[in-house]
C-alpha positions as CSV (number, residue, x, y, z in Angstrom):
1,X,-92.1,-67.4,-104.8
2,X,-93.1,-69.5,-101.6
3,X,-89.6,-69.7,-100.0
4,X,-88.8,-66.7,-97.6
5,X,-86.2,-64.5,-98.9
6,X,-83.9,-65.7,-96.2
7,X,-83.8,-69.6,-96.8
8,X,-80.4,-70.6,-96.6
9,X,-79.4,-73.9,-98.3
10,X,-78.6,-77.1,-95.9
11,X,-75.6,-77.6,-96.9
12,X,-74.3,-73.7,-96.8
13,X,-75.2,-74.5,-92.9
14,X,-73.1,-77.9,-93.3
15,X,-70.3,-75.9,-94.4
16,X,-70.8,-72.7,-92.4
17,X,-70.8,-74.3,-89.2
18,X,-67.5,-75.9,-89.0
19,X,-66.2,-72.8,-90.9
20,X,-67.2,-70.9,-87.7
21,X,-65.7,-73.4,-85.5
22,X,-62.6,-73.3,-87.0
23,X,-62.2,-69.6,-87.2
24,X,-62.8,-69.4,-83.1
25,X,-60.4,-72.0,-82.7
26,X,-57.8,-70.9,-84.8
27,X,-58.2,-67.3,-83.2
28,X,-57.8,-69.1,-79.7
29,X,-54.7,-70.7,-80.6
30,X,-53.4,-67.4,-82.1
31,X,-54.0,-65.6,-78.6
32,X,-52.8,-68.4,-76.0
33,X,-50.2,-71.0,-75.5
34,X,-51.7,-74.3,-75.9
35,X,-48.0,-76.4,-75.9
36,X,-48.9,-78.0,-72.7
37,X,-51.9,-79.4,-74.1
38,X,-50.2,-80.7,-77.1
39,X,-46.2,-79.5,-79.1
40,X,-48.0,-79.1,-82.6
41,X,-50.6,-76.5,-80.9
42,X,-48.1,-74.5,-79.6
43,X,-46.9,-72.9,-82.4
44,X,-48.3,-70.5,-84.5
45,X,-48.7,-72.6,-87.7
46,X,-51.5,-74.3,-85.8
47,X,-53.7,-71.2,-85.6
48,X,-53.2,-70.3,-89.0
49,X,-53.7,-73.6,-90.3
50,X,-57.6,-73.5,-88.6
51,X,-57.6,-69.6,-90.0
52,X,-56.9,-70.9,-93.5
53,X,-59.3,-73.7,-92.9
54,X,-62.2,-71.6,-91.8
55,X,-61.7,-69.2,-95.1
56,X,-62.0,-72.4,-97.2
57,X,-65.0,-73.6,-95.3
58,X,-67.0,-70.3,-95.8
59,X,-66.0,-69.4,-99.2
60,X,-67.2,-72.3,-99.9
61,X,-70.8,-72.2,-97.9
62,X,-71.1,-69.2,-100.4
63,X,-71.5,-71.8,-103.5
64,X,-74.3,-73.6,-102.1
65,X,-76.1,-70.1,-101.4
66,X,-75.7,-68.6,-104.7
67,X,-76.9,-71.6,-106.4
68,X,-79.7,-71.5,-105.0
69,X,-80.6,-67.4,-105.7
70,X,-79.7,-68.5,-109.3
71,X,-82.3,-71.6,-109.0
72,X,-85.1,-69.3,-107.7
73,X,-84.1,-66.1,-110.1
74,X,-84.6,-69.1,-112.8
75,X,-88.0,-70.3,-111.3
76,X,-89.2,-66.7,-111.0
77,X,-88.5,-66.1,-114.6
78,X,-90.4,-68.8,-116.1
């Protein structure tokens, strides 16, 4: 195999990233009181919301990932 054992797909990062960003943010809301920014961030269904977005986002950088150990266990069996 050329590619190191590490190579992580494009879009896994695509997806990943945001996933990442959403988790922080949904853990900031959790922890502070963000009504005088905005009334819909100062409950707790905002955090969550972004909590349950970030679990979506990186389950599904996962696919991208596997696909790709199943593409090279495929190559390196031919």
């Amino acid at each position: 195999m050329d590619r190191p054992a590490l190579h992580i797909p494009v879009l896994a990062w695509l997806l990943a990233i945001p996933g990442v960003l959403c988790l922080l943010a949904g853990i900031v809301l959790l922890v502070g009181d963000f009504a005088a920014v905005h009334p819909l961030l100062g409950g707790a269904g905002a955090g969550l919301a972004l909590l349950v977005s970030a679990a979506a986002l990186l389950g599904s950088a996962g696919f991208p990932i596997a696909l790709q150990r199943l593409a090279d266990r495929d190559r390196a069996d031919q």
